[in-house]
Amino acid sequence: MDDQYRTTDFTGRAVLVTGGTRGLGAAIARAFLATGADVMVCGRGTPAAPPSTGGREAVFRAADLRDPAEAADLVAAAAQRFGRLDVLVNNAGGSPDADAATASPRFVEKVVALNLLAPFYTAQAANLVMREQPDGGAVINIGSVSAHHPQPGTAAYSAAKAGLLGLTRALALEWAPRVRVNHITAGLIRTENAAALYGDDGATVAGIVPMGRLAEPDDVARACLWLACGLSSYVNGADLAVHGGGEIPARHMAGRRPAPP
């Protein structure tokens, strides 16, 4: 096989996954560990155990990335630990639903800080390391379908995620060719949080997704591997949709419903 197609071997490369202690972030961390990468994950609380696979384990560091100093310290710690930093996956984010009419200024500020400002601060620090490396690096921002199609109760979150998509495109313009910056629009993912809302199998919402199921965390993790490897070396400023085709429009779903008796 041509060597250019062996690019999912990340042996000797270093990856930082924010919010990487559980759910989607942990799956992303395990995917990179499985391909040989050295991985650091962060979170505000210490996990019972960091992500691991095949006898390899991620390094954990506590950090609140809404603080630019902590974001910079996290990146510096990863670069010092591994001697380099090749990939940053900005995965940390999320928000509970809130009525836009009554959401407090403090709530809005926290949601925007976590979902937009924290990725910005962390990417800034990562760029300083990556741009000095011969092979540069890759930043991958994990976004949401809410950036394109907001739902009720998600005003602050949707606005922040739309900002993250805009940030991705702006950084891609400024930091190329040394550092590539891309975005993943993630749909509904089968995680602990999703199970609490939709049930273990997600059957209550799977019917509105063209693929007929919620995404598995590994669906997004594999997209991260592709965006980080040489197979995507000319992909920059892209928005990769990993959402199973989005949602079937309501007018078509209405036509599927059985007629009332």
XYZ file of N, CA and C in Angstrom:
783
model
N 0.851 -1.200 0.000
C 0.000 0.000 0.000
C 0.878 1.239 0.000
N 0.494 2.239 -0.777
C 1.222 3.492 -0.823
C 1.269 4.106 0.571
N 2.434 4.662 0.941
C 2.598 5.222 2.281
C 1.605 6.335 2.589
N 1.116 7.045 1.557
C 0.195 8.149 1.816
C -1.119 7.657 2.429
N -1.407 6.359 2.269
C -2.646 5.826 2.816
C -2.460 5.173 4.186
N -1.271 5.309 4.754
C -1.028 4.803 6.097
C -1.141 5.918 7.129
N -1.837 6.980 6.786
C -1.825 8.192 7.594
C -2.725 8.145 8.814
N -3.458 7.063 9.037
C -4.215 6.973 10.281
C -3.386 6.319 11.390
N -2.102 6.138 11.155
C -1.184 5.722 12.209
C -0.636 6.993 12.844
N -1.054 7.258 14.080
C -0.654 8.485 14.759
C 0.461 8.247 15.768
N 1.185 7.156 15.606
C 2.304 6.875 16.509
C 3.294 8.043 16.489
N 3.677 8.494 17.674
C 4.615 9.600 17.774
C 3.982 10.970 17.683
N 2.674 11.016 17.550
C 1.983 12.305 17.470
C 1.193 12.544 18.750
N 0.966 13.815 19.059
C 0.342 14.192 20.320
C -0.996 14.876 20.068
N -1.995 14.489 20.867
C -3.366 14.961 20.676
C -3.918 15.454 22.011
N -4.610 16.578 21.956
C -5.293 17.133 23.127
C -6.787 17.151 22.844
N -7.575 16.512 23.702
C -9.026 16.463 23.553
C -9.656 17.150 24.759
N -10.322 18.273 24.539
C -10.972 18.938 25.657
C -12.303 18.256 25.950
N -12.692 18.273 27.231
C -13.903 17.543 27.597
C -13.786 16.079 27.246
N -12.602 15.527 27.411
C -12.333 14.172 26.916
C -12.457 13.068 27.937
N -13.130 13.328 29.048
C -13.188 12.308 30.098
C -14.404 11.401 30.012
N -15.423 11.788 29.239
C -16.634 10.960 29.145
C -17.334 11.231 27.825
N -18.340 10.411 27.523
C -19.169 10.625 26.345
C -18.376 10.694 25.059
N -18.737 11.649 24.228
C -18.092 11.799 22.928
C -16.603 12.058 23.063
N -16.213 12.925 23.990
C -14.795 13.242 24.146
C -13.959 12.030 24.475
N -14.483 11.146 25.329
C -13.742 9.932 25.675
C -13.601 9.018 24.465
N -14.646 8.940 23.642
C -14.576 8.112 22.432
C -13.525 8.659 21.469
N -13.461 9.965 21.343
C -12.442 10.579 20.476
C -11.050 10.276 21.013
N -10.879 10.412 22.323
C -9.582 10.115 22.931
C -9.178 8.666 22.690
N -10.124 7.729 22.871
C -9.806 6.304 22.657
C -9.448 6.023 21.206
N -10.111 6.714 20.272
C -9.803 6.493 18.856
C -8.368 6.884 18.540
N -7.924 8.006 19.075
C -6.547 8.430 18.832
C -5.557 7.524 19.564
N -5.901 7.102 20.774
C -5.040 6.155 21.483
C -4.875 4.864 20.684
N -5.965 4.392 20.089
C -5.937 3.137 19.333
C -5.060 3.226 18.102
N -4.878 4.439 17.587
C -4.037 4.608 16.398
C -2.610 5.009 16.751
N -2.279 4.932 18.045
C -0.891 5.121 18.455
C -0.539 6.475 19.010
N -1.480 7.420 19.040
C -1.174 8.772 19.502
C -0.995 8.824 21.012
N -0.223 9.799 21.467
C -0.194 10.177 22.869
C -1.326 11.182 23.073
N -2.150 10.982 24.079
C -3.366 11.778 24.237
C -3.448 12.373 25.636
N -3.789 13.653 25.689
C -4.139 14.312 26.950
C -5.593 14.735 26.875
N -6.329 14.519 27.954
C -7.713 14.966 28.042
C -7.839 15.904 29.228
N -8.874 16.733 29.187
C -9.087 17.649 30.293
C -10.557 17.688 30.669
N -10.805 18.180 31.856
C -12.153 18.379 32.348
C -12.050 19.166 33.634
N -13.174 19.647 34.114
C -13.136 20.407 35.364
C -13.093 19.487 36.581
N -13.555 18.246 36.443
C -13.519 17.290 37.539
C -12.690 16.080 37.179
N -11.986 15.521 38.162
C -11.135 14.359 37.924
C -11.990 13.118 37.709
N -11.794 12.397 36.607
C -12.594 11.186 36.348
C -12.116 10.026 37.201
N -12.978 9.025 37.355
C -12.577 7.813 38.070
C -11.373 7.179 37.388
N -11.363 7.238 36.050
C -10.230 6.737 35.273
C -10.246 7.450 33.926
N -9.090 7.846 33.414
C -9.069 8.481 32.097
C -9.357 7.464 31.001
N -9.725 7.926 29.800
C -9.988 7.005 28.694
C -8.775 6.128 28.411
N -9.048 4.868 28.068
C -7.958 3.951 27.754
C -8.445 2.921 26.752
N -7.509 2.314 26.052
C -7.821 1.226 25.129
C -6.531 0.493 24.794
N -6.625 -0.813 24.636
C -5.473 -1.607 24.245
C -4.275 -1.465 25.155
N -4.526 -1.207 26.443
C -3.422 -1.054 27.377
C -2.795 0.325 27.387
N -3.335 1.242 26.589
C -2.818 2.606 26.538
C -3.848 3.537 27.179
N -3.366 4.547 27.895
C -4.250 5.416 28.673
C -3.926 6.881 28.411
N -4.971 7.690 28.353
C -4.785 9.131 28.183
C -4.286 9.749 29.488
N -3.625 10.865 29.354
C -3.186 11.652 30.500
C -4.281 12.671 30.809
N -4.626 12.807 32.081
C -5.665 13.765 32.470
C -5.047 14.995 33.130
N -5.638 16.155 32.819
C -5.275 17.398 33.501
C -6.547 18.205 33.727
N -6.741 18.656 34.934
C -7.912 19.464 35.262
C -7.734 20.875 34.695
N -8.800 21.405 34.104
C -8.733 22.758 33.557
C -10.135 23.290 33.320
N -10.316 24.576 33.582
C -11.534 25.293 33.217
C -11.165 26.213 32.070
N -11.495 25.795 30.862
C -11.013 26.477 29.662
C -11.706 27.802 29.413
N -12.695 28.139 30.204
C -13.299 29.466 30.104
C -12.332 30.541 30.594
N -11.312 30.117 31.313
C -10.237 31.004 31.783
C -9.087 30.914 30.782
N -8.780 32.002 30.091
C -7.724 31.920 29.065
C -6.376 31.482 29.611
N -6.077 31.827 30.860
C -4.801 31.399 31.444
C -4.771 29.888 31.627
N -5.898 29.295 32.055
C -5.941 27.844 32.211
C -5.877 27.141 30.862
N -6.486 27.737 29.846
C -6.406 27.152 28.502
C -4.964 27.136 28.011
N -4.260 28.233 28.225
C -2.860 28.311 27.803
C -1.999 27.329 28.587
N -2.265 27.203 29.886
C -1.491 26.272 30.711
C -1.723 24.826 30.276
N -2.960 24.502 29.911
C -3.269 23.147 29.455
C -2.475 22.798 28.202
N -2.488 23.687 27.231
C -1.758 23.444 25.985
C -0.262 23.324 26.266
N 0.247 24.199 27.115
C 1.671 24.143 27.455
C 2.016 22.823 28.135
N 1.107 22.340 28.988
C 1.353 21.076 29.676
C 1.388 19.914 28.696
N 0.481 19.919 27.716
C 0.472 18.856 26.709
C 1.747 18.880 25.882
N 2.132 20.066 25.441
C 3.333 20.184 24.610
C 4.578 19.779 25.393
N 4.623 20.118 26.672
C 5.770 19.745 27.495
C 5.797 18.252 27.754
N 4.633 17.676 28.025
C 4.549 16.239 28.334
C 4.970 15.395 27.139
N 4.500 15.771 25.952
C 4.714 14.944 24.757
C 5.821 15.468 23.838
N 6.290 16.680 24.097
C 7.338 17.258 23.256
C 6.824 17.882 21.976
N 5.513 17.875 21.787
C 4.895 18.423 20.592
C 3.384 18.434 20.786
N 2.665 19.065 19.865
C 1.204 19.005 19.850
C 0.760 19.040 18.397
N 0.164 17.953 17.946
C -0.212 17.825 16.541
C -1.690 18.077 16.292
N -2.531 17.735 17.258
C -3.976 17.820 17.057
C -4.639 18.364 18.316
N -5.505 19.347 18.127
C -6.393 19.815 19.197
C -7.818 19.528 18.771
N -8.559 18.813 19.612
C -9.981 18.598 19.376
C -10.743 19.396 20.433
N -11.376 20.478 20.010
C -12.183 21.299 20.908
C -13.562 20.655 21.034
N -13.687 19.773 22.023
C -14.931 19.032 22.199
C -15.770 19.541 23.366
N -15.140 20.143 24.372
C -15.869 20.583 25.560
C -16.978 21.561 25.174
N -18.160 21.356 25.734
C -19.281 22.241 25.423
C -20.566 21.662 25.964
N -21.665 22.314 25.598
C -22.970 21.848 26.026
C -23.714 22.906 26.810
N -24.994 22.632 27.052
C -25.821 23.560 27.814
C -27.162 22.920 28.120
N -27.713 23.168 29.308
C -29.104 22.772 29.535
C -30.027 23.693 28.770
N -31.222 23.233 28.485
C -32.206 24.095 27.832
C -32.619 25.223 28.769
N -32.957 26.363 28.175
C -33.401 27.513 28.955
C -34.298 28.384 28.101
N -35.322 28.923 28.687
C -36.235 29.833 28.004
C -35.506 31.134 27.703
N -35.422 31.511 26.440
C -34.695 32.718 26.063
C -35.273 33.974 26.713
N -36.561 33.964 26.984
C -37.196 35.150 27.561
C -36.773 35.399 28.993
N -36.363 34.345 29.694
C -36.039 34.493 31.109
C -34.618 34.077 31.466
N -33.830 33.624 30.500
C -32.447 33.220 30.788
C -31.678 34.406 31.365
N -30.953 34.155 32.444
C -30.222 35.234 33.104
C -28.966 35.604 32.335
N -28.488 36.833 32.491
C -27.228 37.212 31.853
C -26.083 36.273 32.248
N -26.052 35.833 33.488
C -24.989 34.937 33.944
C -25.043 33.607 33.196
N -26.248 33.075 33.003
C -26.410 31.822 32.258
C -25.896 31.981 30.830
N -26.323 33.051 30.165
C -25.917 33.281 28.774
C -24.406 33.410 28.671
N -23.821 34.178 29.583
C -22.373 34.374 29.549
C -21.619 33.050 29.726
N -22.108 32.190 30.632
C -21.439 30.910 30.859
C -21.529 30.005 29.635
N -22.704 30.002 28.983
C -22.885 29.153 27.807
C -21.979 29.618 26.666
N -21.929 30.911 26.444
C -21.075 31.438 25.373
C -19.599 31.215 25.707
N -19.246 31.391 26.969
C -17.848 31.186 27.370
C -17.399 29.758 27.125
N -18.247 28.791 27.468
C -17.866 27.382 27.314
C -17.837 26.936 25.865
N -18.814 27.363 25.084
C -18.982 26.841 23.727
C -18.297 27.659 22.635
N -17.890 28.883 22.947
C -17.241 29.720 21.935
C -15.902 30.269 22.410
N -15.894 30.905 23.580
C -14.654 31.533 24.028
C -13.594 30.506 24.411
N -13.996 29.453 25.109
C -13.014 28.435 25.505
C -12.320 27.797 24.300
N -13.053 27.391 23.252
C -12.364 26.877 22.068
C -11.428 27.901 21.425
N -11.832 29.167 21.462
C -10.982 30.216 20.894
C -9.678 30.308 21.686
N -9.786 30.390 23.016
C -8.588 30.509 23.840
C -7.662 29.309 23.654
N -8.229 28.116 23.622
C -7.414 26.909 23.518
C -6.758 26.811 22.145
N -7.506 27.184 21.104
C -6.937 27.163 19.757
C -5.809 28.180 19.611
N -5.973 29.350 20.206
C -4.904 30.347 20.154
C -3.610 29.787 20.725
N -3.720 29.161 21.890
C -2.524 28.609 22.517
C -1.940 27.462 21.694
N -2.799 26.608 21.144
C -2.325 25.496 20.328
C -1.616 25.989 19.071
N -2.150 27.019 18.464
C -1.539 27.552 17.252
C -0.101 28.004 17.498
N 0.151 28.591 18.652
C 1.502 29.061 18.960
C 2.508 27.923 18.954
N 2.050 26.728 19.382
C 2.920 25.547 19.369
C 3.007 24.954 17.967
N 1.853 24.758 17.349
C 1.803 24.051 16.072
C 2.522 24.796 14.950
N 2.429 26.098 14.935
C 3.016 26.855 13.822
C 4.535 26.784 13.803
N 5.141 26.394 14.932
C 6.593 26.275 15.000
C 7.081 24.886 14.629
N 6.150 23.944 14.423
C 6.527 22.569 14.093
C 6.637 22.391 12.583
N 7.582 21.584 12.130
C 7.735 21.373 10.682
C 6.455 20.896 10.007
N 5.692 20.032 10.692
C 4.467 19.489 10.116
C 3.216 20.263 10.522
N 3.379 21.350 11.258
C 2.222 22.147 11.653
C 1.305 21.387 12.587
N 0.004 21.491 12.324
C -0.959 20.811 13.179
C -2.373 20.985 12.678
N -3.309 20.428 13.418
C -4.719 20.476 13.029
C -5.577 20.780 14.253
N -6.527 21.682 14.069
C -7.516 22.000 15.098
C -8.876 21.542 14.578
N -9.600 20.799 15.405
C -10.929 20.300 15.029
C -11.923 20.784 16.066
N -12.892 21.563 15.633
C -13.916 22.086 16.520
C -15.186 21.249 16.395
N -15.663 20.740 17.524
C -16.879 19.931 17.522
C -18.080 20.848 17.709
N -18.873 20.971 16.658
C -20.045 21.825 16.680
C -21.322 21.029 16.799
N -22.416 21.656 16.413
C -23.722 21.040 16.607
C -24.677 21.457 15.497
N -25.655 20.590 15.231
C -26.708 20.942 14.288
C -27.457 22.184 14.744
N -27.374 22.499 16.039
C -28.041 23.686 16.561
C -27.495 24.966 15.942
N -26.271 24.932 15.447
C -25.707 26.109 14.787
C -26.438 26.427 13.499
N -26.996 25.403 12.866
C -27.708 25.561 11.600
C -29.218 25.597 11.787
N -29.710 24.795 12.743
C -31.153 24.663 12.943
C -31.463 24.703 14.441
N -31.550 25.891 15.013
C -31.818 25.995 16.455
C -33.151 25.373 16.834
N -33.196 24.873 18.054
C -34.414 24.314 18.627
C -34.870 25.196 19.785
N -36.135 25.154 20.151
C -36.593 25.936 21.304
C -35.794 25.593 22.554
N -35.450 26.607 23.319
C -34.687 26.405 24.544
C -33.189 26.433 24.375
N -32.722 26.691 23.144
C -31.275 26.620 22.890
C -30.703 27.921 22.340
N -31.324 29.051 22.636
C -30.906 30.305 22.005
C -29.435 30.620 22.248
N -29.001 30.609 23.507
C -27.606 30.939 23.813
C -26.655 29.897 23.232
N -27.020 28.628 23.383
C -26.180 27.538 22.873
C -26.075 27.593 21.351
N -27.208 27.776 20.677
C -27.200 27.828 19.211
C -26.377 29.003 18.705
N -26.501 30.155 19.377
C -25.725 31.327 18.970
C -24.232 31.085 19.159
N -23.870 30.450 20.273
C -22.463 30.162 20.524
C -21.904 29.172 19.512
N -22.688 28.140 19.187
C -22.222 27.147 18.214
C -22.147 27.733 16.804
N -23.060 28.631 16.482
C -22.944 29.323 15.190
C -21.674 30.162 15.165
N -21.352 30.770 16.308
C -20.101 31.518 16.406
C -18.887 30.633 16.248
N -18.960 29.400 16.780
C -17.836 28.471 16.647
C -17.586 28.113 15.190
N -18.653 27.965 14.424
C -18.498 27.681 13.002
C -17.848 28.866 12.298
N -18.297 30.077 12.619
C -17.673 31.264 12.044
C -16.221 31.404 12.453
N -15.934 31.093 13.713
C -14.553 31.144 14.198
C -13.676 30.171 13.424
N -14.192 28.967 13.184
C -13.443 27.964 12.429
C -13.015 28.509 11.078
N -13.940 29.100 10.379
C -13.642 29.609 9.040
C -12.655 30.769 9.083
N -12.774 31.611 10.113
C -11.846 32.740 10.228
C -10.430 32.273 10.544
N -10.300 31.336 11.492
C -8.977 30.833 11.847
C -8.346 30.064 10.692
N -9.175 29.352 9.923
C -8.654 28.615 8.769
C -8.010 29.560 7.764
N -8.578 30.740 7.615
C -8.018 31.735 6.704
C -6.691 32.281 7.225
N -6.620 32.489 8.536
C -5.450 33.156 9.110
C -4.272 32.221 9.347
N -4.539 30.967 9.699
C -3.459 30.111 10.174
C -2.924 29.129 9.136
N -3.596 28.978 8.028
C -3.087 28.110 6.967
C -1.853 28.761 6.341
N -0.952 27.966 5.775
C -1.047 26.513 5.582
C -0.475 25.678 6.732
N 0.158 26.349 7.690
C 0.819 25.579 8.742
C -0.174 24.833 9.639
N -1.279 25.510 9.986
C -2.274 24.915 10.878
C -3.626 24.895 10.171
N -4.207 23.703 10.039
C -5.536 23.570 9.440
C -6.588 23.596 10.541
N -7.704 24.263 10.265
C -8.784 24.360 11.249
C -10.087 23.936 10.576
N -10.737 22.926 11.143
C -11.982 22.413 10.566
C -13.043 22.215 11.644
N -14.257 21.976 11.198
C -15.428 21.930 12.080
C -16.237 20.682 11.754
N -16.770 20.046 12.792
C -17.699 18.933 12.616
C -19.063 19.342 13.146
N -20.066 19.272 12.291
C -21.435 19.478 12.742
C -21.980 18.127 13.177
N -22.046 17.943 14.486
C -22.507 16.670 15.034
C -24.012 16.718 15.265
N -24.667 15.611 14.949
C -26.092 15.494 15.213
C -26.333 14.838 16.558
N -27.496 14.235 16.720
C -27.817 13.543 17.970
C -26.908 12.327 18.134
N -26.252 12.243 19.283
C -25.264 11.194 19.534
C -25.713 10.347 20.715
N -25.544 9.060 20.597
C -25.946 8.144 21.662
C -24.915 8.194 22.800
N -25.113 9.106 23.727
C -24.271 9.226 24.906
C -25.142 9.086 26.155
N -24.509 9.193 27.320
C -25.264 9.097 28.569
C -26.364 10.154 28.631
N -26.042 11.361 28.214
C -27.029 12.442 28.258
C -28.190 12.168 27.307
N -27.882 11.656 26.116
C -28.935 11.372 25.143
C -29.843 10.258 25.646
N -29.259 9.263 26.293
C -30.056 8.152 26.807
C -31.067 8.639 27.833
N -30.661 9.623 28.636
C -31.575 10.150 29.649
C -32.764 10.855 29.010
N -32.536 11.438 27.834
C -33.601 12.194 27.159
C -34.452 11.319 26.244
N -33.800 10.395 25.519
C -34.478 9.680 24.438
C -34.580 8.177 24.643
N -34.063 7.661 25.757
C -34.044 6.226 25.961
C -32.753 5.619 25.454
N -32.450 4.419 25.893
C -31.175 3.781 25.556
C -30.957 3.617 24.061
N -32.016 3.322 23.320
C -31.849 3.084 21.889
C -32.165 4.301 21.038
N -32.638 5.381 21.664
C -32.936 6.592 20.909
C -34.076 6.440 19.940
N -34.915 5.426 20.137
C -35.972 5.135 19.163
C -36.965 6.283 19.020
N -37.109 7.083 20.065
C -38.083 8.165 20.008
C -37.723 9.237 18.989
N -36.438 9.371 18.689
C -36.022 10.390 17.718
C -35.364 9.803 16.476
N -34.971 8.533 16.527
C -34.275 7.936 15.385
C -35.099 8.008 14.109
N -36.415 8.010 14.240
C -37.265 8.034 13.060
C -37.205 9.318 12.265
N -36.705 10.396 12.864
C -36.614 11.654 12.116
C -35.258 11.817 11.444
N -34.346 10.878 11.683
C -33.015 10.935 11.085
C -32.987 10.022 9.859
N -32.574 10.516 8.693
C -32.587 9.670 7.495
C -31.854 8.340 7.664
N -30.780 8.311 8.441
C -30.046 7.061 8.647
C -30.757 6.114 9.609
N -31.830 6.577 10.247
C -32.639 5.712 11.086
C -32.065 5.397 12.448
N -31.070 6.136 12.890
C -30.478 5.904 14.200
C -29.749 7.157 14.661
N -29.497 7.222 15.966
C -28.612 8.252 16.481
C -27.170 7.907 16.104
N -26.328 8.917 16.081
C -24.909 8.662 15.843
C -24.312 7.943 17.038
N -23.374 7.048 16.777
C -22.542 6.496 17.827
C -21.354 7.443 18.033
N -20.830 7.547 19.242
C -19.658 8.406 19.444
C -18.518 8.108 18.472
N -18.353 6.823 18.125
C -17.268 6.460 17.203
C -17.482 7.021 15.801
N -18.725 7.313 15.415
C -18.962 7.938 14.113
C -18.258 9.288 14.038
N -18.348 10.046 15.116
C -17.693 11.353 15.163
C -16.191 11.193 15.370
N -15.807 10.224 16.186
C -14.382 10.001 16.433
C -13.637 9.673 15.141
N -14.247 8.836 14.292
C -13.593 8.491 13.023
C -13.464 9.714 12.110
N -14.444 10.602 12.169
C -14.346 11.841 11.387
C -13.181 12.695 11.877
N -12.964 12.688 13.190
C -11.824 13.420 13.744
C -10.501 12.838 13.248
N -10.412 11.509 13.215
C -9.192 10.875 12.708
C -8.917 11.304 11.282
N -9.960 11.349 10.462
C -9.770 11.734 9.064
C -9.329 13.188 8.942
N -9.956 14.069 9.698
C -9.590 15.488 9.614
C -8.190 15.757 10.153
N -7.690 14.853 10.990
C -6.363 15.048 11.568
C -5.256 14.416 10.750
N -5.597 13.515 9.831
C -4.562 12.757 9.122
C -4.254 13.359 7.753
N -3.253 12.781 7.114
C -2.799 13.301 5.829
C -3.779 13.149 4.697
N -4.757 12.260 4.839
C -5.752 12.098 3.783
C -6.580 13.362 3.589
N -6.625 14.221 4.602
C -7.393 15.471 4.502
C -6.472 16.689 4.464
N -5.279 16.506 3.960
C -4.263 17.564 4.036
C -4.637 18.848 3.289
N -5.605 18.778 2.378
C -6.045 19.987 1.665
C -7.409 20.458 2.161
N -7.892 19.870 3.231
C -9.189 20.245 3.799
C -8.949 21.266 4.903
N -9.477 22.459 4.736
C -9.248 23.553 5.679
C -10.454 24.482 5.660
N -10.958 24.821 6.838
C -12.133 25.685 6.911
C -13.420 24.970 6.563
N -13.404 23.639 6.610
C -14.567 22.849 6.204
C -15.519 22.626 7.378
N -16.775 22.394 7.018
C -17.797 21.996 7.984
C -18.263 20.603 7.581
N -17.775 19.601 8.288
C -18.087 18.205 7.969
C -19.325 17.779 8.753
N -20.402 17.481 8.049
C -21.651 17.091 8.699
C -21.625 15.618 9.062
N -21.721 15.328 10.347
C -21.804 13.944 10.828
C -23.111 13.852 11.605
N -24.210 13.867 10.859
C -25.534 13.944 11.492
C -26.552 13.003 10.844
N -26.064 12.049 10.064
C -26.954 11.054 9.476
C -27.905 11.602 8.437
N -27.592 12.759 7.902
C -28.465 13.377 6.905
C -29.337 14.486 7.456
N -29.160 14.800 8.735
C -29.959 15.858 9.342
C -31.289 15.324 9.860
N -32.316 16.105 9.690
C -33.644 15.696 10.132
C -34.610 15.737 8.958
N -35.465 14.726 8.876
C -36.505 14.719 7.840
C -37.468 15.866 8.125
N -37.761 16.721 7.129
C -38.639 17.872 7.370
C -39.978 17.468 7.966
N -40.506 18.344 8.815
C -41.735 18.038 9.554
C -42.901 17.735 8.617
N -42.960 18.410 7.462
C -44.099 18.184 6.556
C -44.115 16.756 6.027
N -42.922 16.167 5.884
C -42.861 14.776 5.417
C -43.152 13.815 6.563
N -42.689 14.159 7.760
C -42.987 13.314 8.897
C -44.481 13.296 9.184
N -45.149 14.432 8.989
C -46.590 14.498 9.222
C -47.328 13.558 8.273
N -46.813 13.441 7.061
C -47.455 12.561 6.080
C -47.316 11.097 6.409
N -46.344 10.762 7.260
C -46.131 9.365 7.647
C -47.071 8.910 8.754
N -47.621 9.842 9.480
C -48.427 9.484 10.641
C -49.718 8.781 10.210
N -50.103 7.761 10.942
C -51.357 7.071 10.578
C -52.548 7.992 10.785
N -53.537 7.823 9.962
C -54.741 8.647 10.078
C -55.466 8.313 11.376
N -56.031 9.327 12.029
C -56.745 9.076 13.291
C -57.959 8.168 13.038
N -58.341 7.356 14.022
C -59.471 6.422 13.847
C -60.786 7.177 13.714
